[in-house]
Tab-separated table of C-alpha atoms and ligand atoms in Angstrom:
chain	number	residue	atom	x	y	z
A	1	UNK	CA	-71.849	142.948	64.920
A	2	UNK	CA	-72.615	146.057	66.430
A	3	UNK	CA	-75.767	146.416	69.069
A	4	UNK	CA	-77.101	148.883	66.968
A	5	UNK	CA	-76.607	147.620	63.648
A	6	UNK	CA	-80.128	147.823	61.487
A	7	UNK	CA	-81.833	149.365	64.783
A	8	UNK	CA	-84.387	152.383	63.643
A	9	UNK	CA	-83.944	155.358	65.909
A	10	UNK	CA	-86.691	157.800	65.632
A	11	UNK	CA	-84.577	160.922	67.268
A	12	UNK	CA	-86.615	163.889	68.564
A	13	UNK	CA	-84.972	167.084	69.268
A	14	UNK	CA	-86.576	169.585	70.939
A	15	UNK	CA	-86.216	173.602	71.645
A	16	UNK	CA	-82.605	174.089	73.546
A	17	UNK	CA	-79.067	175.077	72.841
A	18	UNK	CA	-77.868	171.521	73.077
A	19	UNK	CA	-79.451	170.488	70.414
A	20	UNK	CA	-76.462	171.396	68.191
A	21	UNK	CA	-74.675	168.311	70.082
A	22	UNK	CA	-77.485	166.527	68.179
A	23	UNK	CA	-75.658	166.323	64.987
A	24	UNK	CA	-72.736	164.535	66.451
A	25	UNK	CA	-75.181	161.905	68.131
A	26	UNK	CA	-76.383	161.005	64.592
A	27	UNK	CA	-73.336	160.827	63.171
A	28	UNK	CA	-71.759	157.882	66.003
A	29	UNK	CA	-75.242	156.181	65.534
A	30	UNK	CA	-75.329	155.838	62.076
A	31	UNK	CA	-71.294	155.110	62.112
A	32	UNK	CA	-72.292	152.321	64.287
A	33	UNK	CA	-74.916	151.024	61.805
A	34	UNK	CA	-78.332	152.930	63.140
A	35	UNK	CA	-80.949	154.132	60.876
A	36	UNK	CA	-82.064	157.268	62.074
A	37	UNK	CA	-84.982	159.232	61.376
A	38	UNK	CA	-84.928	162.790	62.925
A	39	UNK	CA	-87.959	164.595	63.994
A	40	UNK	CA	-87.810	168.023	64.812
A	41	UNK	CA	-90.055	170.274	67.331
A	42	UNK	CA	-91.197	173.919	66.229
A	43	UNK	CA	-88.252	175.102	69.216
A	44	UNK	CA	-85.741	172.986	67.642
A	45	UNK	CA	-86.040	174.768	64.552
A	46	UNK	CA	-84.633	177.811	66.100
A	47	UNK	CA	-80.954	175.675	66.998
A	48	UNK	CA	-80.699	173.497	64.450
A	49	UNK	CA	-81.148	173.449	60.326
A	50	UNK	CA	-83.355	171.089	58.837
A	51	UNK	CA	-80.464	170.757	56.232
A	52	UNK	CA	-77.880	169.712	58.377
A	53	UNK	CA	-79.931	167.009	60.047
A	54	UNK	CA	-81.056	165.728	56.551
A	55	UNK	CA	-77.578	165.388	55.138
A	56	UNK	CA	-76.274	163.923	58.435
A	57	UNK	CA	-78.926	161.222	59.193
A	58	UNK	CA	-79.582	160.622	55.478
A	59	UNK	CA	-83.416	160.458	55.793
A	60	UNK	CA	-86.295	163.882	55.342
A	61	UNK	CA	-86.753	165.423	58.219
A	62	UNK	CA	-90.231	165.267	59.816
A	63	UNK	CA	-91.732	168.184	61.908
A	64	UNK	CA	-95.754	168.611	61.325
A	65	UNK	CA	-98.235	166.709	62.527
A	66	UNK	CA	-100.963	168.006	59.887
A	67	UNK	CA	-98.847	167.820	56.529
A	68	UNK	CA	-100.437	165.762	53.559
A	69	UNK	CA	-97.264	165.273	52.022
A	70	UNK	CA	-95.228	163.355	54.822
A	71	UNK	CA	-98.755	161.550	55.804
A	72	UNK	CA	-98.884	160.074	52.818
A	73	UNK	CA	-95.232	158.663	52.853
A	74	UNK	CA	-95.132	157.373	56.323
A	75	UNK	CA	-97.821	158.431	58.404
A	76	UNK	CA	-97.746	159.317	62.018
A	77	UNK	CA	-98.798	156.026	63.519
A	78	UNK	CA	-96.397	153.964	61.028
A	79	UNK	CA	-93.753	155.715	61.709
A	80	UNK	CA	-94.279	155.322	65.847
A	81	UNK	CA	-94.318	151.436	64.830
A	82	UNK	CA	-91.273	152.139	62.622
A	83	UNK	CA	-89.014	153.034	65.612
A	84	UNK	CA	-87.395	150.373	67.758
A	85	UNK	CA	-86.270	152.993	70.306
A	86	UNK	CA	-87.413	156.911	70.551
A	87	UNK	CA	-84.794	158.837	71.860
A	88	UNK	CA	-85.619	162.399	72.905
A	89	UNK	CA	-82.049	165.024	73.129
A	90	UNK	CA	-82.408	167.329	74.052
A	91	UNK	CA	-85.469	166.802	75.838
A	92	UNK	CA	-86.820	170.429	77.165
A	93	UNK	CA	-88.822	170.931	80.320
A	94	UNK	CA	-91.734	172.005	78.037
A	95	UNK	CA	-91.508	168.673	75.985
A	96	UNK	CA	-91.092	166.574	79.338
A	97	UNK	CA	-94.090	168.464	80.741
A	98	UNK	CA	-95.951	168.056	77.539
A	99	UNK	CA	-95.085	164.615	77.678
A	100	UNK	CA	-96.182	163.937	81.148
A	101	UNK	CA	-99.689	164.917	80.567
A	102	UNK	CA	-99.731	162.601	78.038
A	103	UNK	CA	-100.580	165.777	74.856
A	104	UNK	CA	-100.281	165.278	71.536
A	105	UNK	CA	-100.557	168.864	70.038
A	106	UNK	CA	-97.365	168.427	67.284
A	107	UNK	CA	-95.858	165.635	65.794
A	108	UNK	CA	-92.912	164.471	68.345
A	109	UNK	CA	-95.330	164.611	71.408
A	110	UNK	CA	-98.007	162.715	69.464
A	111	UNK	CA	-95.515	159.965	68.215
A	112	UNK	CA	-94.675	159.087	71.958
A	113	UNK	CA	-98.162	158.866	73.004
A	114	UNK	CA	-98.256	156.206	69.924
A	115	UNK	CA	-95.639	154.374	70.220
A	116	UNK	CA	-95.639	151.154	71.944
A	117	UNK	CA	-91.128	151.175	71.868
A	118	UNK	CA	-88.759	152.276	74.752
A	119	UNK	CA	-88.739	156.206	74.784
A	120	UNK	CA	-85.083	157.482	76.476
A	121	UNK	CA	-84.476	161.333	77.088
A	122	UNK	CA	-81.594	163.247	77.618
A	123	UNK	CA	-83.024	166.512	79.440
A	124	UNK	CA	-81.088	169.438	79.103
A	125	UNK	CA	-82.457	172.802	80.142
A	126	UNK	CA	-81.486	175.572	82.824
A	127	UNK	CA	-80.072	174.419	86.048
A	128	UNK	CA	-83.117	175.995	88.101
A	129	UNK	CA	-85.800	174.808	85.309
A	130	UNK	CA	-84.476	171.469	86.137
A	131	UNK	CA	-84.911	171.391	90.167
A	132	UNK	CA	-88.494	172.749	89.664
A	133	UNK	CA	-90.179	170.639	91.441
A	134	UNK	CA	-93.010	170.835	87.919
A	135	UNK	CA	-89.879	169.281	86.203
A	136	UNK	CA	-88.786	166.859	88.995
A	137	UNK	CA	-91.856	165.477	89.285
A	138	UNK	CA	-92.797	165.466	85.756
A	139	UNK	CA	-88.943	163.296	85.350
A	140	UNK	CA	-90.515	161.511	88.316
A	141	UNK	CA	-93.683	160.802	86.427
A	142	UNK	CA	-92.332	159.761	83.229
A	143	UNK	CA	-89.882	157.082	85.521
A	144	UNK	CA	-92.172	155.983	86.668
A	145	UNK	CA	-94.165	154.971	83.653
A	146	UNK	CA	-91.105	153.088	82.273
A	147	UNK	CA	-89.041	155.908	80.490
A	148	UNK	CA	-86.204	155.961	80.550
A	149	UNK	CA	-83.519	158.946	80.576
A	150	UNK	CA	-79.765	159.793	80.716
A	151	UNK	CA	-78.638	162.823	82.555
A	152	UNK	CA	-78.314	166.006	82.675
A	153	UNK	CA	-75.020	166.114	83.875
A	154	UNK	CA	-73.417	168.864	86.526
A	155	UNK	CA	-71.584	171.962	85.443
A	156	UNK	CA	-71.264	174.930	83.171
A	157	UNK	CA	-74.459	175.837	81.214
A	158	UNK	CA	-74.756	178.093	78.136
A	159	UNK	CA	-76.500	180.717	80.138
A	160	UNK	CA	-73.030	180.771	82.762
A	161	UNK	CA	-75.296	179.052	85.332
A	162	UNK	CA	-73.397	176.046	87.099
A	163	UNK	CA	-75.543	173.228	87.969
A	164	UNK	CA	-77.573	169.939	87.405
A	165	UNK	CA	-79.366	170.266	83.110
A	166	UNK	CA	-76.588	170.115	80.815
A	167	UNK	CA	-77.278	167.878	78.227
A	168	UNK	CA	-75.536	164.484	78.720
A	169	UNK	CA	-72.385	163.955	75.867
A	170	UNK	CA	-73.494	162.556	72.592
A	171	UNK	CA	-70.789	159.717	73.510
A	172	UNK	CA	-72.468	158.932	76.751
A	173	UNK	CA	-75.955	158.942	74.917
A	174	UNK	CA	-74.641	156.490	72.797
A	175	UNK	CA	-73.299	154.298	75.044
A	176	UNK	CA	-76.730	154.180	76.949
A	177	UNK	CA	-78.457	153.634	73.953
A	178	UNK	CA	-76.257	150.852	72.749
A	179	UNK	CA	-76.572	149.541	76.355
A	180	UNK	CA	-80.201	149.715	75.804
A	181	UNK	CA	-80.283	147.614	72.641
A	182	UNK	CA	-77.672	145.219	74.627
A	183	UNK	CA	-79.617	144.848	77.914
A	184	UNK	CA	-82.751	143.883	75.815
A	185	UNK	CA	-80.239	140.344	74.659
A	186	UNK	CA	-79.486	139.820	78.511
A	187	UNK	CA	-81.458	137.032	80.250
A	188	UNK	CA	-83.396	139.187	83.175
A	189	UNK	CA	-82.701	137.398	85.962
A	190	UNK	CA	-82.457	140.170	88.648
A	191	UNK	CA	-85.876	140.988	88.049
A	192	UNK	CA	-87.725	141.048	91.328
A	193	UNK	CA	-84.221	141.920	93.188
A	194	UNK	CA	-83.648	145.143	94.442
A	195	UNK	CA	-80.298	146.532	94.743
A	196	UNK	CA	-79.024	150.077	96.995
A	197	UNK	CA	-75.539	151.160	95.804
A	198	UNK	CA	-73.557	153.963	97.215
A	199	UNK	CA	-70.936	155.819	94.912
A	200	UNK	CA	-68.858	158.948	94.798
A	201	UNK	CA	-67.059	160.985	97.290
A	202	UNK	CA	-69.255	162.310	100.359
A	203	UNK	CA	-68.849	166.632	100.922
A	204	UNK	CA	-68.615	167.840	104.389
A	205	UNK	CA	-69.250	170.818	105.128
A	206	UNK	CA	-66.565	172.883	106.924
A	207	UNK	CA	-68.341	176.417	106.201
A	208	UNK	CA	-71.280	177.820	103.697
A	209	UNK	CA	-67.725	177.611	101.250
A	210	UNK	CA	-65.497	174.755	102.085
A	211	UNK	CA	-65.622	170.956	102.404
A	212	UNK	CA	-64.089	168.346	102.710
A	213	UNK	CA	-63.947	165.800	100.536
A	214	UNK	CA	-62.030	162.865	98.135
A	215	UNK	CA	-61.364	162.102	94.616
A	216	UNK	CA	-63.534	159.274	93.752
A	217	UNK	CA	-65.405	159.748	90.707
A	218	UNK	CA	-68.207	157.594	91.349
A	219	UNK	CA	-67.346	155.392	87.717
A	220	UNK	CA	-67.534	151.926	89.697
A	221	UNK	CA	-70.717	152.542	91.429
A	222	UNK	CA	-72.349	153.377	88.520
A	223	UNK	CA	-70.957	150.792	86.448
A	224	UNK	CA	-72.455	148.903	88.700
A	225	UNK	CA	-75.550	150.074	89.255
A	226	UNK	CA	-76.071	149.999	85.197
A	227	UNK	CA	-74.754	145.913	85.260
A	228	UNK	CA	-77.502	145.358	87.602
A	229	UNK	CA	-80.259	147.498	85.695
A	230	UNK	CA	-79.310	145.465	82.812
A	231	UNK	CA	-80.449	142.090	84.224
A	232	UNK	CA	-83.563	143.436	85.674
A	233	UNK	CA	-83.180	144.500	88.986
A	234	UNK	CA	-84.677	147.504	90.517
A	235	UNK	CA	-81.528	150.073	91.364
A	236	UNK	CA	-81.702	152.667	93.679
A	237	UNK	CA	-78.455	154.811	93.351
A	238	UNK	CA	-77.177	156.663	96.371
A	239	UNK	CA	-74.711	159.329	94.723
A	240	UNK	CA	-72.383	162.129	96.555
A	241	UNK	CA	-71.220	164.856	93.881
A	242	UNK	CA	-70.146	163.391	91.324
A	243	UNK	CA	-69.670	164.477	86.783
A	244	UNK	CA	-71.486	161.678	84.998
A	245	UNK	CA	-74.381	160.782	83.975
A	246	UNK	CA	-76.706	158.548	85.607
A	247	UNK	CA	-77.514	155.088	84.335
A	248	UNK	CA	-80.310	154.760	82.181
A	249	UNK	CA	-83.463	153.887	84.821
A	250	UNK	CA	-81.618	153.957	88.349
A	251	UNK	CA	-83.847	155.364	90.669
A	252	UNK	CA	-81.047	158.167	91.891
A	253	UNK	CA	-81.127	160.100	95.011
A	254	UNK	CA	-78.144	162.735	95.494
A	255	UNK	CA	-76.804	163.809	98.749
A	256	UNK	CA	-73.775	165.477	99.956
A	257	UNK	CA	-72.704	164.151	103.030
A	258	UNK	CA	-72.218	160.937	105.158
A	259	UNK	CA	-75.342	161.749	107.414
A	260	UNK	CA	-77.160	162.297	104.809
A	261	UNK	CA	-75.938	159.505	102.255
A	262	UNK	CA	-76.885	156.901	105.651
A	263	UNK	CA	-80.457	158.784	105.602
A	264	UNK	CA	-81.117	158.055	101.851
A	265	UNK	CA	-79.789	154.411	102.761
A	266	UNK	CA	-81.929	153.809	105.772
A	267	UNK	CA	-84.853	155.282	104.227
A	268	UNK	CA	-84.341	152.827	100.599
A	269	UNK	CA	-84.351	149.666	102.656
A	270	UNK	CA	-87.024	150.120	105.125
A	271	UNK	CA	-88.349	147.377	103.445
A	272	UNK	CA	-85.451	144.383	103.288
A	273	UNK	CA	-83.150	145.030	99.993
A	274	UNK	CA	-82.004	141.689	98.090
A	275	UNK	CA	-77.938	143.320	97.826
A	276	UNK	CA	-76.466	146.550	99.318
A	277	UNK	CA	-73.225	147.786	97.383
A	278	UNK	CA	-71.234	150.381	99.543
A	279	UNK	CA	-69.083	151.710	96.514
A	280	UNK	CA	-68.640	155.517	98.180
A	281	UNK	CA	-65.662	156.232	99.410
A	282	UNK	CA	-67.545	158.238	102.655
A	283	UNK	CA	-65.602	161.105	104.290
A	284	UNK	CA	-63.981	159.327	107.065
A	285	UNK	CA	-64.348	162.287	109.115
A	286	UNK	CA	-66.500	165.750	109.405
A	287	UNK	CA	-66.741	168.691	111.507
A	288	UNK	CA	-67.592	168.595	115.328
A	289	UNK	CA	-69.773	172.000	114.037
A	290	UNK	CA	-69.846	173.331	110.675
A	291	UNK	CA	-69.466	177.043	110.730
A	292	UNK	CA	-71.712	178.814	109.808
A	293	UNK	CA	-70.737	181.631	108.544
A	294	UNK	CA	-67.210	181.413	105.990
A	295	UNK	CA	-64.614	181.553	108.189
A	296	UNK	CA	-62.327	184.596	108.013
A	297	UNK	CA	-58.616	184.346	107.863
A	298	UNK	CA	-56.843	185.341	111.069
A	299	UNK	CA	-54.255	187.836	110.577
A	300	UNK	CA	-52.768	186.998	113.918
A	301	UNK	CA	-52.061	183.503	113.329
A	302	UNK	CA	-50.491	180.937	110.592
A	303	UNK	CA	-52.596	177.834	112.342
A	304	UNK	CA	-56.193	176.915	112.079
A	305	UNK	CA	-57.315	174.023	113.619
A	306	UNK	CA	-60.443	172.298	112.571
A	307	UNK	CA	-61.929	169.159	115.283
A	308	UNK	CA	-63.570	166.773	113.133
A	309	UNK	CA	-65.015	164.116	114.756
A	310	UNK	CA	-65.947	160.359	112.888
A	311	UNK	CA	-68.538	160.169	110.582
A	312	UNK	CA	-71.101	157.112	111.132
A	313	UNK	CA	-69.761	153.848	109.229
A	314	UNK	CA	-72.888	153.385	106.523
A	315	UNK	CA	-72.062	150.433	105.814
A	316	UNK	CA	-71.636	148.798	108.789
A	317	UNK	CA	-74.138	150.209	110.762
A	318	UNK	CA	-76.385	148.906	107.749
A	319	UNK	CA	-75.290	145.249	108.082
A	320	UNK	CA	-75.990	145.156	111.879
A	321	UNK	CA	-79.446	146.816	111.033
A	322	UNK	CA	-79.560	143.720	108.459
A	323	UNK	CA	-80.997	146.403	106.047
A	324	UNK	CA	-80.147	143.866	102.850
A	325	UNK	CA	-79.474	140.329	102.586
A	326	UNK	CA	-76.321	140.621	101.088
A	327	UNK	CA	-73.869	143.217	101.908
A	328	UNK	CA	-70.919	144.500	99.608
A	329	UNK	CA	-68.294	146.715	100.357
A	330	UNK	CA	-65.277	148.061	99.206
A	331	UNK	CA	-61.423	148.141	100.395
A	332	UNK	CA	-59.655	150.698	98.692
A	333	UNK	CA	-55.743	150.458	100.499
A	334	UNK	CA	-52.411	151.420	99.391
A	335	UNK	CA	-50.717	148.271	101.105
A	336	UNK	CA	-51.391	145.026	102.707
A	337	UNK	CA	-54.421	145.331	100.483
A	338	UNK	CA	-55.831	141.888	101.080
A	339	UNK	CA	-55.000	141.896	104.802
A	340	UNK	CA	-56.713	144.804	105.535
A	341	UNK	CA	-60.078	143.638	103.187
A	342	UNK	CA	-59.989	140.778	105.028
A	343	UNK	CA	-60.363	142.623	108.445
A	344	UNK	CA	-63.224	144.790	106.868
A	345	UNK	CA	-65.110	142.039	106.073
A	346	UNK	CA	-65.497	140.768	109.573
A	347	UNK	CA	-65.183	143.860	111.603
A	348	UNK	CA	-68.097	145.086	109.081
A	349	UNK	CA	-70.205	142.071	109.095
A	350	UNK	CA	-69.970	142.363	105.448
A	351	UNK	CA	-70.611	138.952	103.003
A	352	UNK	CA	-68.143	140.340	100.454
A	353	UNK	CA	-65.740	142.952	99.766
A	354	UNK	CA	-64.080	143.957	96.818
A	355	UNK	CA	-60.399	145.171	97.391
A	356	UNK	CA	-58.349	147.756	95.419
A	357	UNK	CA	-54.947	149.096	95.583
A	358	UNK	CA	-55.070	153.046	94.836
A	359	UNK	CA	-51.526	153.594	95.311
A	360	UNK	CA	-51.132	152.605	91.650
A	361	UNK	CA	-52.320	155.165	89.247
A	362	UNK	CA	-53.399	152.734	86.343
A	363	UNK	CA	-56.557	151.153	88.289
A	364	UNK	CA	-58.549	152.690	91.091
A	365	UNK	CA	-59.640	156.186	91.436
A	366	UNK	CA	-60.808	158.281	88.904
A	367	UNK	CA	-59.337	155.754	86.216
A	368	UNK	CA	-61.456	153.968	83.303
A	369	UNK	CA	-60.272	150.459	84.386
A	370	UNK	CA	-59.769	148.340	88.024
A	371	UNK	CA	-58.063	145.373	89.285
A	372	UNK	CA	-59.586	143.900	92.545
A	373	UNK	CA	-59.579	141.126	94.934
A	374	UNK	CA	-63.003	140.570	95.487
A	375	UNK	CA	-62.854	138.074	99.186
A	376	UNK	CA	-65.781	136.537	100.920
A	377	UNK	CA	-65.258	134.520	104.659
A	378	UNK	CA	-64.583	131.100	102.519
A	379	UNK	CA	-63.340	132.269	98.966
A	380	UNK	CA	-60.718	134.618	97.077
A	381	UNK	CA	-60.805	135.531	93.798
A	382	UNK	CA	-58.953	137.872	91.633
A	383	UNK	CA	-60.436	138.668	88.518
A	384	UNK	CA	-58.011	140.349	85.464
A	385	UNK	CA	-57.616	143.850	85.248
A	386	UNK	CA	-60.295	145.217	83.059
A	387	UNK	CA	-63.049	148.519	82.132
A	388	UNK	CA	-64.597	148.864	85.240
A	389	UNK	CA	-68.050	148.555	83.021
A	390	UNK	CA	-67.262	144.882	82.310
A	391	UNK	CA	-65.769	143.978	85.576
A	392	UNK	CA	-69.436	145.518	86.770
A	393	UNK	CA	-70.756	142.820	85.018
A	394	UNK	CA	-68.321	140.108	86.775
A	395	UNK	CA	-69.169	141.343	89.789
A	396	UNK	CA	-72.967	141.378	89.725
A	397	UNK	CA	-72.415	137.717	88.335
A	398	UNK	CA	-70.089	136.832	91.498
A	399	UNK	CA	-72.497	138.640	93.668
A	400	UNK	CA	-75.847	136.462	92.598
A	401	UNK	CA	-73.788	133.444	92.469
A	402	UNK	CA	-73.100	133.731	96.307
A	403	UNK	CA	-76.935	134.664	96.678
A	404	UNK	CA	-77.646	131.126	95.130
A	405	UNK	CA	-75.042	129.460	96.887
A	406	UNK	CA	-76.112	130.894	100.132
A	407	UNK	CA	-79.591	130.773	99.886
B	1	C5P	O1	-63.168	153.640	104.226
B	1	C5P	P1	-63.158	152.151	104.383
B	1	C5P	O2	-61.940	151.509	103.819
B	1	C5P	O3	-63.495	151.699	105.786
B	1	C5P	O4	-64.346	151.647	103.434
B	1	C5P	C1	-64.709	150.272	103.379
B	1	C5P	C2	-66.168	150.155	103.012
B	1	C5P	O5	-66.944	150.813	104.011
B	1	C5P	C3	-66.595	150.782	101.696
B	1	C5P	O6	-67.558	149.920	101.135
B	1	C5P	C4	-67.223	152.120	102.079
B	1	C5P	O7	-68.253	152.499	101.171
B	1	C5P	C5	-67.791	151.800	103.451
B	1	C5P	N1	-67.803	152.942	104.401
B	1	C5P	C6	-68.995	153.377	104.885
B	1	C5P	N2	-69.031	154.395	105.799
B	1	C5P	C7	-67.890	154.975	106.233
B	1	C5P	C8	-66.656	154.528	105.728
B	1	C5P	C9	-66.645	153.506	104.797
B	1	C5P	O8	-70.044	152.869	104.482
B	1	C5P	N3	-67.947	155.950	107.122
């Protein structure tokens, strides 16, 4: 049966253009066996029709706060009981503000201030309007307080902006709310742990224009980082640039390159972290001296030559640091795969790495599924090839297994 099968979804949308991406959100969770009951803010009325919404999620749509009628159906406070999960998409800045300082002046703001059910938002607004720092720490606030939220994503706004605030995809909404409904059936014990995990490609600068950088789409880390959310522990989420959407209640800080990626490291685990998963596939190299100005094409020469120098190794000069109890890393090598892991783990200091071969274009980078070798000093194991969500969840089991064993 389906995680979301007789769950009651009290959706909110609020004033934005993604709220026409709405429509398909009700339709895969009522496929999926959701009952959904939309509520609509004054702004939303301007994107989407009260029709549509009715016929898709089957159910009257609700809007005022101060209307007899609806009141004396379900009133307010019933139906913020009613809802086993309040999920907010598009969530505006002005909701998420409104929100934050806890107001209740229509119905969808009042509803979250009554319920006592998980509230998740998927923000979507204007790429600036989202790295206000009102917003940021408003999204910082509401964290904080235990909400949680997908996105936005990076790229192409309606306004022709590029940039962090679009909307998350209905699909990946889903999945985070059918995560959600699964994580609340998993036994929580990670809870107390916390966990840093690197992910993505790192960008080095060459000039204001150019970098250098890799193809790794950051999938495993995340997957990752939302297997360990799910049993409890506290994830912080060190990302280079990368086009999903971040787990539902990892604590995410974004950087570009190495230096900084070791920064955002150093600074997480002041305090001793329980596991450290370096998932990024770091730059191995940067510029001696970033230009900067863009450089201008010669018209004298064919040749440019660039001298990079080594970028720091994160992980290893984290494990000599003994920033986390357990260290992870990863081997991604296009031959003598398990050789070469096997050299990384003690050359490292590493308790575990997970090894890959990304010479073959089914698994590895960029791809939906992985096959790994995941080695310690005293054990090898080779799980089958599978989504790298699920072998996520292997891995986090492998992981706190060795804790146990070791400890
Ligand atoms: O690139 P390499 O194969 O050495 O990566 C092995 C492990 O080391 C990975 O976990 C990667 O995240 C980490 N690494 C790092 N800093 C680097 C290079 C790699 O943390 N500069």
């Amino acid at each position: 049966m389906s995680n979301l099968a007789q769950k009651r979804i009290l959706l909110g949308i609020t004033g934005g253009i993604a709220a026409y991406k709405s429509i398909e959100l009700i339709r895969l969770l009522t496929k999926a066996g959701a009952e959904v009951q939309v509520v609509l803010t004054e702004g939303a009325k301007a994107f989407v029709t009260e029709m549509t919404l009715q016929a898709i999620s089957g159910h009257p749509v609700r809007s005022t706060l101060l209307d007899p009628n609806a009141e004396a159906g379900m009133g307010h406070i019933e139906l913020a009981k009613w809802a086993d999960l309040i999920l907010i998409a598009p969530a505006s800045a002005d909701f998420m503000a409104r929100y934050a300082q806890g107001m209740a002046n229509d119905l969808l703001s009042t509803l979250c201030l009554a319920t006592e059910s998980p509230v998740l938002l998927a923000p979507a607004m204007n790429q600036a309007m989202w790295r206000h720092p009102a917003t940021q720490a408003n999204a910082k606030l509401l964290t904080e307080r235990g909400v949680l939220s997908i996105g936005p994503a990076d790229g192409a706004q309606a306004c022709g902006d590029i940039g962090p605030g679009r909307m998350s995809e209905p699909s990946e909404i889903f999945n985070a709310v059918n995560t959600h409904f699964q994580n609340t059936a998993v036994e929580q014990d990670l809870a107390g742990q916390h966990w840093v995990i690197t992910a993505g490609p790192t960008m080095e600068a060459i000039d204001p224009v150019r970098f250098i950088s890799n193809h790794s789409s950051g999938k495993m880390g995340y997957a990752l980082a939302a297997a360990a959310i799910a049993r409890g522990a506290k994830v912080t989420l060190i990302s280079g640039p990368v086009q999903i959407s971040t787990p539902a209640n990892a604590n995410i800080i974004n950087v570009k390159s190495a230096d900084e990626m070791l920064a955002a490291c150093q600074q997480s685990m002041s305090a001793q972290a329980d596991v450290f998963i370096g998932a990024a596939a770091v730059a191995d190299f940067k510029m001696k001296a970033a230009c900067d100005q863009k450089m201008k094409k010669q018209s004298d020469t064919d040749e440019v030559t660039l001298t990079l120098v080594k970028n720091p190794d994160i992980i290893a000069t984290l494990a000599q640091q003994k920033r986390a109890r357990t260290i992870v890393g990863f081997a991604a090598e296009t031959q003598n795969v398990i050789e070469y892991a096997k050299g990384k783990l003690a050359k490292k200091g590493l308790d575990i790495i997970v090894a890959n071969d990304v010479s073959r274009s089914d698994i590895g980078f960029n791809q939906d599924e992985n096959q790994v070798t995941v080695i310690t000093k005293d054990k090898t194991w080779s799980p089958d090839k599978a989504a790298k969500s699920e072998l996520a969840n292997q891995l986090v089991e492998f992981i706190q297994q060795h804790i146990k064993l070791s400890s």
